[in-house]
Amino acid sequence: MNNSENNWLNVVSIKEFQSNLGLNLLKEISMVSKLTREKLNPLLFKNLELSLDSIKFSSNVISIAYDMQYHYSNYNYSTLRDENNGCIENSLNEYINTINDIKKYTRSFYLMYNRRAGYYLYPIVKVFDNLTELKIFICDFPFDALADIGKTLPNLNRLELEDVDLIKSITDTISESDIIFPPKLSYLKIFQVQVITTTLLSDPYEYLFNAK
């Protein structure tokens, strides 16, 4: 009999085979079988990263706004706004639909280098049911979203915010004392974070396409 041709995980599950083994040996084999099965489970990816630098969609408002932020002249976004009825929901959904098939496998999500567009990309994190790690880097981020993060992502145990602008409107009354962190959070990194109040949030296009 050729050992390489046998599936030993199936062999050790046969009752006749188990009946001829001692209890201690059977426990050891059971443990080895369990560890083997766990190692055979594929690791699809360590984390999922969304950066508009590398992920682009044509005619996507958020993607266009990101590309235009490096231009010195102001972009005439009036036509683009009219075509989309002043809404950016379809553009956001384009990104959400892209990750729809892998969201259940995602435990770690990085939102990186998206600057102003990060403010409107944040709702993407709500589609991940099992998220345990979130990193925001060089992005604008809704201050009210941070305040509610303990409710939105209750399973989060690791949170990093670096070079982040926490954005709120002039009518927001949220303060740092209102922030509720996830109950399972064991690691928190906040570095170079500032709170900015703006009058532009009533118009997503004005906020996205106007330089700071």
mmCIF file with all atom_site columns, C-alpha atoms in Angstrom:
data_model
loop_
_atom_site.group_PDB
_atom_site.id
_atom_site.type_symbol
_atom_site.label_atom_id
_atom_site.label_alt_id
_atom_site.label_comp_id
_atom_site.label_asym_id
_atom_site.label_entity_id
_atom_site.label_seq_id
_atom_site.pdbx_PDB_ins_code
_atom_site.Cartn_x
_atom_site.Cartn_y
_atom_site.Cartn_z
_atom_site.occupancy
_atom_site.B_iso_or_equiv
_atom_site.pdbx_formal_charge
_atom_site.auth_seq_id
_atom_site.auth_comp_id
_atom_site.auth_asym_id
_atom_site.auth_atom_id
_atom_site.pdbx_PDB_model_num
ATOM 1   C CA . MET A 1 1   ? 0.000   0.000  0.000   1.00 0.00 ? 1   MET A CA 1
ATOM 2   C CA . ASN A 1 2   ? 1.334   3.405  -0.994  1.00 0.00 ? 2   ASN A CA 1
ATOM 3   C CA . ASN A 1 3   ? 1.025   5.901  1.915   1.00 0.00 ? 3   ASN A CA 1
ATOM 4   C CA . SER A 1 4   ? 0.980   8.835  -0.483  1.00 0.00 ? 4   SER A CA 1
ATOM 5   C CA . GLU A 1 5   ? -2.229  7.527  -2.078  1.00 0.00 ? 5   GLU A CA 1
ATOM 6   C CA . ASN A 1 6   ? -4.236  7.401  1.184   1.00 0.00 ? 6   ASN A CA 1
ATOM 7   C CA . ASN A 1 7   ? -6.224  10.164 2.834   1.00 0.00 ? 7   ASN A CA 1
ATOM 8   C CA . TRP A 1 8   ? -5.381  9.453  6.460   1.00 0.00 ? 8   TRP A CA 1
ATOM 9   C CA . LEU A 1 9   ? -7.956  11.956 7.713   1.00 0.00 ? 9   LEU A CA 1
ATOM 10  C CA . ASN A 1 10  ? -10.605 9.601  6.319   1.00 0.00 ? 10  ASN A CA 1
ATOM 11  C CA . VAL A 1 11  ? -8.902  6.481  7.657   1.00 0.00 ? 11  VAL A CA 1
ATOM 12  C CA . VAL A 1 12  ? -8.782  7.629  11.289  1.00 0.00 ? 12  VAL A CA 1
ATOM 13  C CA . SER A 1 13  ? -12.492 8.469  11.180  1.00 0.00 ? 13  SER A CA 1
ATOM 14  C CA . ILE A 1 14  ? -13.449 4.813  10.511  1.00 0.00 ? 14  ILE A CA 1
ATOM 15  C CA . LYS A 1 15  ? -15.015 3.299  13.657  1.00 0.00 ? 15  LYS A CA 1
ATOM 16  C CA . GLU A 1 16  ? -13.391 -0.130 13.109  1.00 0.00 ? 16  GLU A CA 1
ATOM 17  C CA . PHE A 1 17  ? -9.997  1.548  13.030  1.00 0.00 ? 17  PHE A CA 1
ATOM 18  C CA . GLN A 1 18  ? -10.734 3.561  16.176  1.00 0.00 ? 18  GLN A CA 1
ATOM 19  C CA . SER A 1 19  ? -11.915 0.483  18.126  1.00 0.00 ? 19  SER A CA 1
ATOM 20  C CA . ASN A 1 20  ? -8.429  -1.061 17.856  1.00 0.00 ? 20  ASN A CA 1
ATOM 21  C CA . LEU A 1 21  ? -6.700  1.978  19.339  1.00 0.00 ? 21  LEU A CA 1
ATOM 22  C CA . GLY A 1 22  ? -6.082  2.901  22.958  1.00 0.00 ? 22  GLY A CA 1
ATOM 23  C CA . LEU A 1 23  ? -7.897  5.924  24.380  1.00 0.00 ? 23  LEU A CA 1
ATOM 24  C CA . ASN A 1 24  ? -4.754  8.056  24.769  1.00 0.00 ? 24  ASN A CA 1
ATOM 25  C CA . LEU A 1 25  ? -3.560  7.290  21.257  1.00 0.00 ? 25  LEU A CA 1
ATOM 26  C CA . LEU A 1 26  ? -7.016  8.050  19.900  1.00 0.00 ? 26  LEU A CA 1
ATOM 27  C CA . LYS A 1 27  ? -6.954  11.453 21.625  1.00 0.00 ? 27  LYS A CA 1
ATOM 28  C CA . GLU A 1 28  ? -3.559  12.221 20.098  1.00 0.00 ? 28  GLU A CA 1
ATOM 29  C CA . ILE A 1 29  ? -4.726  11.228 16.617  1.00 0.00 ? 29  ILE A CA 1
ATOM 30  C CA . SER A 1 30  ? -7.870  13.334 17.032  1.00 0.00 ? 30  SER A CA 1
ATOM 31  C CA . MET A 1 31  ? -5.765  16.361 17.936  1.00 0.00 ? 31  MET A CA 1
ATOM 32  C CA . VAL A 1 32  ? -3.419  15.833 14.986  1.00 0.00 ? 32  VAL A CA 1
ATOM 33  C CA . SER A 1 33  ? -6.419  15.457 12.682  1.00 0.00 ? 33  SER A CA 1
ATOM 34  C CA . LYS A 1 34  ? -7.902  18.729 13.946  1.00 0.00 ? 34  LYS A CA 1
ATOM 35  C CA . LEU A 1 35  ? -4.627  20.624 13.519  1.00 0.00 ? 35  LEU A CA 1
ATOM 36  C CA . THR A 1 36  ? -4.201  19.201 10.020  1.00 0.00 ? 36  THR A CA 1
ATOM 37  C CA . ARG A 1 37  ? -7.662  20.341 8.972   1.00 0.00 ? 37  ARG A CA 1
ATOM 38  C CA . GLU A 1 38  ? -6.993  23.834 10.307  1.00 0.00 ? 38  GLU A CA 1
ATOM 39  C CA . LYS A 1 39  ? -3.746  24.056 8.349   1.00 0.00 ? 39  LYS A CA 1
ATOM 40  C CA . LEU A 1 40  ? -5.525  22.950 5.192   1.00 0.00 ? 40  LEU A CA 1
ATOM 41  C CA . ASN A 1 41  ? -7.993  25.829 5.454   1.00 0.00 ? 41  ASN A CA 1
ATOM 42  C CA . PRO A 1 42  ? -6.781  28.417 2.917   1.00 0.00 ? 42  PRO A CA 1
ATOM 43  C CA . LEU A 1 43  ? -5.775  31.888 4.073   1.00 0.00 ? 43  LEU A CA 1
ATOM 44  C CA . LEU A 1 44  ? -7.162  34.112 1.343   1.00 0.00 ? 44  LEU A CA 1
ATOM 45  C CA . PHE A 1 45  ? -5.537  37.348 2.473   1.00 0.00 ? 45  PHE A CA 1
ATOM 46  C CA . LYS A 1 46  ? -4.168  38.943 5.609   1.00 0.00 ? 46  LYS A CA 1
ATOM 47  C CA . ASN A 1 47  ? -5.958  42.246 5.170   1.00 0.00 ? 47  ASN A CA 1
ATOM 48  C CA . LEU A 1 48  ? -7.990  44.191 2.641   1.00 0.00 ? 48  LEU A CA 1
ATOM 49  C CA . GLU A 1 49  ? -6.715  47.628 1.676   1.00 0.00 ? 49  GLU A CA 1
ATOM 50  C CA . LEU A 1 50  ? -8.645  50.302 -0.181  1.00 0.00 ? 50  LEU A CA 1
ATOM 51  C CA . SER A 1 51  ? -6.552  53.058 -1.703  1.00 0.00 ? 51  SER A CA 1
ATOM 52  C CA . LEU A 1 52  ? -7.856  55.191 -4.552  1.00 0.00 ? 52  LEU A CA 1
ATOM 53  C CA . ASP A 1 53  ? -4.297  55.425 -5.779  1.00 0.00 ? 53  ASP A CA 1
ATOM 54  C CA . SER A 1 54  ? -4.592  51.892 -7.138  1.00 0.00 ? 54  SER A CA 1
ATOM 55  C CA . ILE A 1 55  ? -8.353  51.280 -7.437  1.00 0.00 ? 55  ILE A CA 1
ATOM 56  C CA . LYS A 1 56  ? -10.109 53.466 -9.989  1.00 0.00 ? 56  LYS A CA 1
ATOM 57  C CA . PHE A 1 57  ? -13.443 53.513 -11.792 1.00 0.00 ? 57  PHE A CA 1
ATOM 58  C CA . SER A 1 58  ? -14.219 55.625 -14.830 1.00 0.00 ? 58  SER A CA 1
ATOM 59  C CA . SER A 1 59  ? -17.045 58.142 -14.333 1.00 0.00 ? 59  SER A CA 1
ATOM 60  C CA . ASN A 1 60  ? -16.927 57.500 -10.584 1.00 0.00 ? 60  ASN A CA 1
ATOM 61  C CA . VAL A 1 61  ? -17.341 60.774 -8.696  1.00 0.00 ? 61  VAL A CA 1
ATOM 62  C CA . ILE A 1 62  ? -15.178 59.735 -5.744  1.00 0.00 ? 62  ILE A CA 1
ATOM 63  C CA . SER A 1 63  ? -12.426 58.428 -8.010  1.00 0.00 ? 63  SER A CA 1
ATOM 64  C CA . ILE A 1 64  ? -12.449 61.580 -10.166 1.00 0.00 ? 64  ILE A CA 1
ATOM 65  C CA . ALA A 1 65  ? -12.338 63.823 -7.098  1.00 0.00 ? 65  ALA A CA 1
ATOM 66  C CA . TYR A 1 66  ? -9.340  61.929 -5.766  1.00 0.00 ? 66  TYR A CA 1
ATOM 67  C CA . ASP A 1 67  ? -7.460  62.307 -9.065  1.00 0.00 ? 67  ASP A CA 1
ATOM 68  C CA . MET A 1 68  ? -8.246  66.022 -9.328  1.00 0.00 ? 68  MET A CA 1
ATOM 69  C CA . GLN A 1 69  ? -7.019  66.922 -5.841  1.00 0.00 ? 69  GLN A CA 1
ATOM 70  C CA . TYR A 1 70  ? -3.453  67.186 -7.138  1.00 0.00 ? 70  TYR A CA 1
ATOM 71  C CA . HIS A 1 71  ? -4.348  69.729 -9.841  1.00 0.00 ? 71  HIS A CA 1
ATOM 72  C CA . TYR A 1 72  ? -3.628  73.372 -9.100  1.00 0.00 ? 72  TYR A CA 1
ATOM 73  C CA . SER A 1 73  ? -6.743  74.712 -10.806 1.00 0.00 ? 73  SER A CA 1
ATOM 74  C CA . ASN A 1 74  ? -10.243 74.085 -9.491  1.00 0.00 ? 74  ASN A CA 1
ATOM 75  C CA . TYR A 1 75  ? -12.152 71.367 -11.306 1.00 0.00 ? 75  TYR A CA 1
ATOM 76  C CA . ASN A 1 76  ? -15.494 72.379 -12.818 1.00 0.00 ? 76  ASN A CA 1
ATOM 77  C CA . TYR A 1 77  ? -17.685 69.707 -11.262 1.00 0.00 ? 77  TYR A CA 1
ATOM 78  C CA . SER A 1 78  ? -21.066 71.289 -12.136 1.00 0.00 ? 78  SER A CA 1
ATOM 79  C CA . THR A 1 79  ? -21.776 68.948 -15.050 1.00 0.00 ? 79  THR A CA 1
ATOM 80  C CA . LEU A 1 80  ? -20.701 65.919 -13.055 1.00 0.00 ? 80  LEU A CA 1
ATOM 81  C CA . ARG A 1 81  ? -22.983 66.939 -10.193 1.00 0.00 ? 81  ARG A CA 1
ATOM 82  C CA . ASP A 1 82  ? -25.925 67.474 -12.564 1.00 0.00 ? 82  ASP A CA 1
ATOM 83  C CA . GLU A 1 83  ? -25.406 64.069 -14.174 1.00 0.00 ? 83  GLU A CA 1
ATOM 84  C CA . ASN A 1 84  ? -25.612 62.419 -10.759 1.00 0.00 ? 84  ASN A CA 1
ATOM 85  C CA . ASN A 1 85  ? -28.351 64.642 -9.334  1.00 0.00 ? 85  ASN A CA 1
ATOM 86  C CA . GLY A 1 86  ? -25.952 65.864 -6.675  1.00 0.00 ? 86  GLY A CA 1
ATOM 87  C CA . CYS A 1 87  ? -25.605 62.350 -5.273  1.00 0.00 ? 87  CYS A CA 1
ATOM 88  C CA . ILE A 1 88  ? -22.505 60.199 -4.737  1.00 0.00 ? 88  ILE A CA 1
ATOM 89  C CA . GLU A 1 89  ? -24.302 57.056 -3.558  1.00 0.00 ? 89  GLU A CA 1
ATOM 90  C CA . ASN A 1 90  ? -23.838 55.225 -6.868  1.00 0.00 ? 90  ASN A CA 1
ATOM 91  C CA . SER A 1 91  ? -20.113 55.919 -6.766  1.00 0.00 ? 91  SER A CA 1
ATOM 92  C CA . LEU A 1 92  ? -19.862 54.537 -3.226  1.00 0.00 ? 92  LEU A CA 1
ATOM 93  C CA . ASN A 1 93  ? -21.874 51.455 -4.188  1.00 0.00 ? 93  ASN A CA 1
ATOM 94  C CA . GLU A 1 94  ? -19.429 50.748 -6.988  1.00 0.00 ? 94  GLU A CA 1
ATOM 95  C CA . TYR A 1 95  ? -16.725 50.121 -4.393  1.00 0.00 ? 95  TYR A CA 1
ATOM 96  C CA . ILE A 1 96  ? -19.062 48.187 -2.104  1.00 0.00 ? 96  ILE A CA 1
ATOM 97  C CA . ASN A 1 97  ? -20.156 45.881 -4.932  1.00 0.00 ? 97  ASN A CA 1
ATOM 98  C CA . THR A 1 98  ? -16.523 45.186 -5.786  1.00 0.00 ? 98  THR A CA 1
ATOM 99  C CA . ILE A 1 99  ? -15.823 43.695 -2.354  1.00 0.00 ? 99  ILE A CA 1
ATOM 100 C CA . ASN A 1 100 ? -19.216 42.063 -1.891  1.00 0.00 ? 100 ASN A CA 1
ATOM 101 C CA . ASP A 1 101 ? -17.954 38.525 -2.578  1.00 0.00 ? 101 ASP A CA 1
ATOM 102 C CA . ILE A 1 102 ? -15.068 38.725 -0.113  1.00 0.00 ? 102 ILE A CA 1
ATOM 103 C CA . LYS A 1 103 ? -16.560 40.787 2.706   1.00 0.00 ? 103 LYS A CA 1
ATOM 104 C CA . LYS A 1 104 ? -17.370 37.710 4.810   1.00 0.00 ? 104 LYS A CA 1
ATOM 105 C CA . TYR A 1 105 ? -13.690 36.702 4.750   1.00 0.00 ? 105 TYR A CA 1
ATOM 106 C CA . THR A 1 106 ? -12.436 40.147 5.757   1.00 0.00 ? 106 THR A CA 1
ATOM 107 C CA . ARG A 1 107 ? -11.179 40.551 9.315   1.00 0.00 ? 107 ARG A CA 1
ATOM 108 C CA . SER A 1 108 ? -8.722  43.397 8.733   1.00 0.00 ? 108 SER A CA 1
ATOM 109 C CA . PHE A 1 109 ? -9.462  46.495 6.629   1.00 0.00 ? 109 PHE A CA 1
ATOM 110 C CA . TYR A 1 110 ? -7.138  49.400 5.768   1.00 0.00 ? 110 TYR A CA 1
ATOM 111 C CA . LEU A 1 111 ? -8.487  52.679 4.380   1.00 0.00 ? 111 LEU A CA 1
ATOM 112 C CA . MET A 1 112 ? -5.364  54.466 3.195   1.00 0.00 ? 112 MET A CA 1
ATOM 113 C CA . TYR A 1 113 ? -4.136  57.548 1.300   1.00 0.00 ? 113 TYR A CA 1
ATOM 114 C CA . ASN A 1 114 ? -7.637  58.643 0.266   1.00 0.00 ? 114 ASN A CA 1
ATOM 115 C CA . ARG A 1 115 ? -7.550  62.129 1.794   1.00 0.00 ? 115 ARG A CA 1
ATOM 116 C CA . ARG A 1 116 ? -10.884 63.948 1.386   1.00 0.00 ? 116 ARG A CA 1
ATOM 117 C CA . ALA A 1 117 ? -12.493 60.994 -0.381  1.00 0.00 ? 117 ALA A CA 1
ATOM 118 C CA . GLY A 1 118 ? -11.985 58.961 2.781   1.00 0.00 ? 118 GLY A CA 1
ATOM 119 C CA . TYR A 1 119 ? -14.876 60.836 4.383   1.00 0.00 ? 119 TYR A CA 1
ATOM 120 C CA . TYR A 1 120 ? -17.335 59.344 1.895   1.00 0.00 ? 120 TYR A CA 1
ATOM 121 C CA . LEU A 1 121 ? -15.677 55.928 1.689   1.00 0.00 ? 121 LEU A CA 1
ATOM 122 C CA . TYR A 1 122 ? -16.010 55.217 5.401   1.00 0.00 ? 122 TYR A CA 1
ATOM 123 C CA . PRO A 1 123 ? -19.506 53.604 5.113   1.00 0.00 ? 123 PRO A CA 1
ATOM 124 C CA . ILE A 1 124 ? -17.787 50.682 3.380   1.00 0.00 ? 124 ILE A CA 1
ATOM 125 C CA . VAL A 1 125 ? -16.601 49.372 6.757   1.00 0.00 ? 125 VAL A CA 1
ATOM 126 C CA . LYS A 1 126 ? -20.213 48.754 7.768   1.00 0.00 ? 126 LYS A CA 1
ATOM 127 C CA . VAL A 1 127 ? -20.531 45.898 5.259   1.00 0.00 ? 127 VAL A CA 1
ATOM 128 C CA . PHE A 1 128 ? -17.940 43.803 7.130   1.00 0.00 ? 128 PHE A CA 1
ATOM 129 C CA . ASP A 1 129 ? -19.720 41.672 9.728   1.00 0.00 ? 129 ASP A CA 1
ATOM 130 C CA . ASN A 1 130 ? -16.576 40.149 11.221  1.00 0.00 ? 130 ASN A CA 1
ATOM 131 C CA . LEU A 1 131 ? -14.128 43.052 11.218  1.00 0.00 ? 131 LEU A CA 1
ATOM 132 C CA . THR A 1 132 ? -11.602 42.933 14.070  1.00 0.00 ? 132 THR A CA 1
ATOM 133 C CA . GLU A 1 133 ? -8.981  45.397 12.792  1.00 0.00 ? 133 GLU A CA 1
ATOM 134 C CA . LEU A 1 134 ? -9.383  48.824 11.196  1.00 0.00 ? 134 LEU A CA 1
ATOM 135 C CA . LYS A 1 135 ? -6.616  51.180 10.111  1.00 0.00 ? 135 LYS A CA 1
ATOM 136 C CA . ILE A 1 136 ? -7.258  54.680 8.757   1.00 0.00 ? 136 ILE A CA 1
ATOM 137 C CA . PHE A 1 137 ? -4.205  56.416 7.286   1.00 0.00 ? 137 PHE A CA 1
ATOM 138 C CA . ILE A 1 138 ? -4.043  59.813 5.544   1.00 0.00 ? 138 ILE A CA 1
ATOM 139 C CA . CYS A 1 139 ? -7.796  60.137 5.193   1.00 0.00 ? 139 CYS A CA 1
ATOM 140 C CA . ASP A 1 140 ? -10.596 62.433 6.226   1.00 0.00 ? 140 ASP A CA 1
ATOM 141 C CA . PHE A 1 141 ? -12.916 60.616 8.588   1.00 0.00 ? 141 PHE A CA 1
ATOM 142 C CA . PRO A 1 142 ? -16.390 61.496 9.942   1.00 0.00 ? 142 PRO A CA 1
ATOM 143 C CA . PHE A 1 143 ? -16.135 62.526 13.579  1.00 0.00 ? 143 PHE A CA 1
ATOM 144 C CA . ASP A 1 144 ? -19.614 61.143 14.294  1.00 0.00 ? 144 ASP A CA 1
ATOM 145 C CA . ALA A 1 145 ? -18.545 57.788 12.826  1.00 0.00 ? 145 ALA A CA 1
ATOM 146 C CA . LEU A 1 146 ? -15.674 57.623 15.302  1.00 0.00 ? 146 LEU A CA 1
ATOM 147 C CA . ALA A 1 147 ? -18.042 58.514 18.132  1.00 0.00 ? 147 ALA A CA 1
ATOM 148 C CA . ASP A 1 148 ? -20.289 55.561 17.205  1.00 0.00 ? 148 ASP A CA 1
ATOM 149 C CA . ILE A 1 149 ? -17.567 53.087 16.295  1.00 0.00 ? 149 ILE A CA 1
ATOM 150 C CA . GLY A 1 150 ? -18.233 51.002 19.401  1.00 0.00 ? 150 GLY A CA 1
ATOM 151 C CA . LYS A 1 151 ? -21.769 50.372 18.161  1.00 0.00 ? 151 LYS A CA 1
ATOM 152 C CA . THR A 1 152 ? -20.929 50.036 14.471  1.00 0.00 ? 152 THR A CA 1
ATOM 153 C CA . LEU A 1 153 ? -17.975 47.658 14.909  1.00 0.00 ? 153 LEU A CA 1
ATOM 154 C CA . PRO A 1 154 ? -18.488 45.881 18.254  1.00 0.00 ? 154 PRO A CA 1
ATOM 155 C CA . ASN A 1 155 ? -16.017 43.091 17.425  1.00 0.00 ? 155 ASN A CA 1
ATOM 156 C CA . LEU A 1 156 ? -13.134 45.457 16.698  1.00 0.00 ? 156 LEU A CA 1
ATOM 157 C CA . ASN A 1 157 ? -10.072 44.742 18.837  1.00 0.00 ? 157 ASN A CA 1
ATOM 158 C CA . ARG A 1 158 ? -7.510  46.854 16.976  1.00 0.00 ? 158 ARG A CA 1
ATOM 159 C CA . LEU A 1 159 ? -7.946  50.450 15.779  1.00 0.00 ? 159 LEU A CA 1
ATOM 160 C CA . GLU A 1 160 ? -5.335  52.767 14.257  1.00 0.00 ? 160 GLU A CA 1
ATOM 161 C CA . LEU A 1 161 ? -5.799  56.352 13.102  1.00 0.00 ? 161 LEU A CA 1
ATOM 162 C CA . GLU A 1 162 ? -2.739  58.078 11.708  1.00 0.00 ? 162 GLU A CA 1
ATOM 163 C CA . ASP A 1 163 ? -2.579  61.445 9.921   1.00 0.00 ? 163 ASP A CA 1
ATOM 164 C CA . VAL A 1 164 ? -6.364  61.668 10.014  1.00 0.00 ? 164 VAL A CA 1
ATOM 165 C CA . ASP A 1 165 ? -8.649  64.707 9.923   1.00 0.00 ? 165 ASP A CA 1
ATOM 166 C CA . LEU A 1 166 ? -11.823 64.118 11.927  1.00 0.00 ? 166 LEU A CA 1
ATOM 167 C CA . ILE A 1 167 ? -14.483 66.087 10.079  1.00 0.00 ? 167 ILE A CA 1
ATOM 168 C CA . LYS A 1 168 ? -17.660 67.548 11.529  1.00 0.00 ? 168 LYS A CA 1
ATOM 169 C CA . SER A 1 169 ? -20.142 70.190 10.406  1.00 0.00 ? 169 SER A CA 1
ATOM 170 C CA . ILE A 1 170 ? -20.703 73.483 12.189  1.00 0.00 ? 170 ILE A CA 1
ATOM 171 C CA . THR A 1 171 ? -24.000 72.124 13.567  1.00 0.00 ? 171 THR A CA 1
ATOM 172 C CA . ASP A 1 172 ? -22.443 69.022 15.144  1.00 0.00 ? 172 ASP A CA 1
ATOM 173 C CA . THR A 1 173 ? -22.219 69.097 18.923  1.00 0.00 ? 173 THR A CA 1
ATOM 174 C CA . ILE A 1 174 ? -20.087 65.954 19.219  1.00 0.00 ? 174 ILE A CA 1
ATOM 175 C CA . SER A 1 175 ? -17.004 66.137 21.421  1.00 0.00 ? 175 SER A CA 1
ATOM 176 C CA . GLU A 1 176 ? -14.211 63.763 22.383  1.00 0.00 ? 176 GLU A CA 1
ATOM 177 C CA . SER A 1 177 ? -16.164 62.681 25.471  1.00 0.00 ? 177 SER A CA 1
ATOM 178 C CA . ASP A 1 178 ? -18.911 61.262 23.231  1.00 0.00 ? 178 ASP A CA 1
ATOM 179 C CA . ILE A 1 179 ? -16.649 58.647 21.648  1.00 0.00 ? 179 ILE A CA 1
ATOM 180 C CA . ILE A 1 180 ? -17.653 55.068 22.484  1.00 0.00 ? 180 ILE A CA 1
ATOM 181 C CA . PHE A 1 181 ? -14.949 52.527 21.711  1.00 0.00 ? 181 PHE A CA 1
ATOM 182 C CA . PRO A 1 182 ? -15.682 48.856 20.978  1.00 0.00 ? 182 PRO A CA 1
ATOM 183 C CA . PRO A 1 183 ? -15.862 46.701 24.135  1.00 0.00 ? 183 PRO A CA 1
ATOM 184 C CA . LYS A 1 184 ? -13.271 44.238 22.784  1.00 0.00 ? 184 LYS A CA 1
ATOM 185 C CA . LEU A 1 185 ? -10.723 46.893 21.791  1.00 0.00 ? 185 LEU A CA 1
ATOM 186 C CA . SER A 1 186 ? -7.262  45.920 23.036  1.00 0.00 ? 186 SER A CA 1
ATOM 187 C CA . TYR A 1 187 ? -5.032  48.091 20.816  1.00 0.00 ? 187 TYR A CA 1
ATOM 188 C CA . LEU A 1 188 ? -5.556  51.768 20.004  1.00 0.00 ? 188 LEU A CA 1
ATOM 189 C CA . LYS A 1 189 ? -3.180  54.033 18.113  1.00 0.00 ? 189 LYS A CA 1
ATOM 190 C CA . ILE A 1 190 ? -4.010  57.695 17.491  1.00 0.00 ? 190 ILE A CA 1
ATOM 191 C CA . PHE A 1 191 ? -1.259  59.766 15.892  1.00 0.00 ? 191 PHE A CA 1
ATOM 192 C CA . GLN A 1 192 ? -1.409  63.192 14.223  1.00 0.00 ? 192 GLN A CA 1
ATOM 193 C CA . VAL A 1 193 ? -5.185  63.427 14.424  1.00 0.00 ? 193 VAL A CA 1
ATOM 194 C CA . GLN A 1 194 ? -7.050  66.730 14.418  1.00 0.00 ? 194 GLN A CA 1
ATOM 195 C CA . VAL A 1 195 ? -10.704 67.782 14.486  1.00 0.00 ? 195 VAL A CA 1
ATOM 196 C CA . ILE A 1 196 ? -11.831 70.075 11.666  1.00 0.00 ? 196 ILE A CA 1
ATOM 197 C CA . THR A 1 197 ? -15.158 71.887 11.417  1.00 0.00 ? 197 THR A CA 1
ATOM 198 C CA . THR A 1 198 ? -16.377 72.645 7.896   1.00 0.00 ? 198 THR A CA 1
ATOM 199 C CA . THR A 1 199 ? -19.346 74.280 6.179   1.00 0.00 ? 199 THR A CA 1
ATOM 200 C CA . LEU A 1 200 ? -19.010 72.174 3.016   1.00 0.00 ? 200 LEU A CA 1
ATOM 201 C CA . LEU A 1 201 ? -20.626 68.888 4.069   1.00 0.00 ? 201 LEU A CA 1
ATOM 202 C CA . SER A 1 202 ? -24.077 69.874 2.830   1.00 0.00 ? 202 SER A CA 1
ATOM 203 C CA . ASP A 1 203 ? -22.764 69.452 -0.725  1.00 0.00 ? 203 ASP A CA 1
ATOM 204 C CA . PRO A 1 204 ? -20.571 66.352 -1.249  1.00 0.00 ? 204 PRO A CA 1
ATOM 205 C CA . TYR A 1 205 ? -19.253 67.733 -4.544  1.00 0.00 ? 205 TYR A CA 1
ATOM 206 C CA . GLU A 1 206 ? -18.185 70.997 -2.992  1.00 0.00 ? 206 GLU A CA 1
ATOM 207 C CA . TYR A 1 207 ? -16.408 69.141 -0.220  1.00 0.00 ? 207 TYR A CA 1
ATOM 208 C CA . LEU A 1 208 ? -14.677 66.641 -2.517  1.00 0.00 ? 208 LEU A CA 1
ATOM 209 C CA . PHE A 1 209 ? -13.524 69.044 -5.219  1.00 0.00 ? 209 PHE A CA 1
ATOM 210 C CA . ASN A 1 210 ? -12.493 72.073 -3.204  1.00 0.00 ? 210 ASN A CA 1
ATOM 211 C CA . ALA A 1 211 ? -8.874  72.181 -2.138  1.00 0.00 ? 211 ALA A CA 1
ATOM 212 C CA . LYS A 1 212 ? -8.105  72.706 1.525   1.00 0.00 ? 212 LYS A CA 1
#
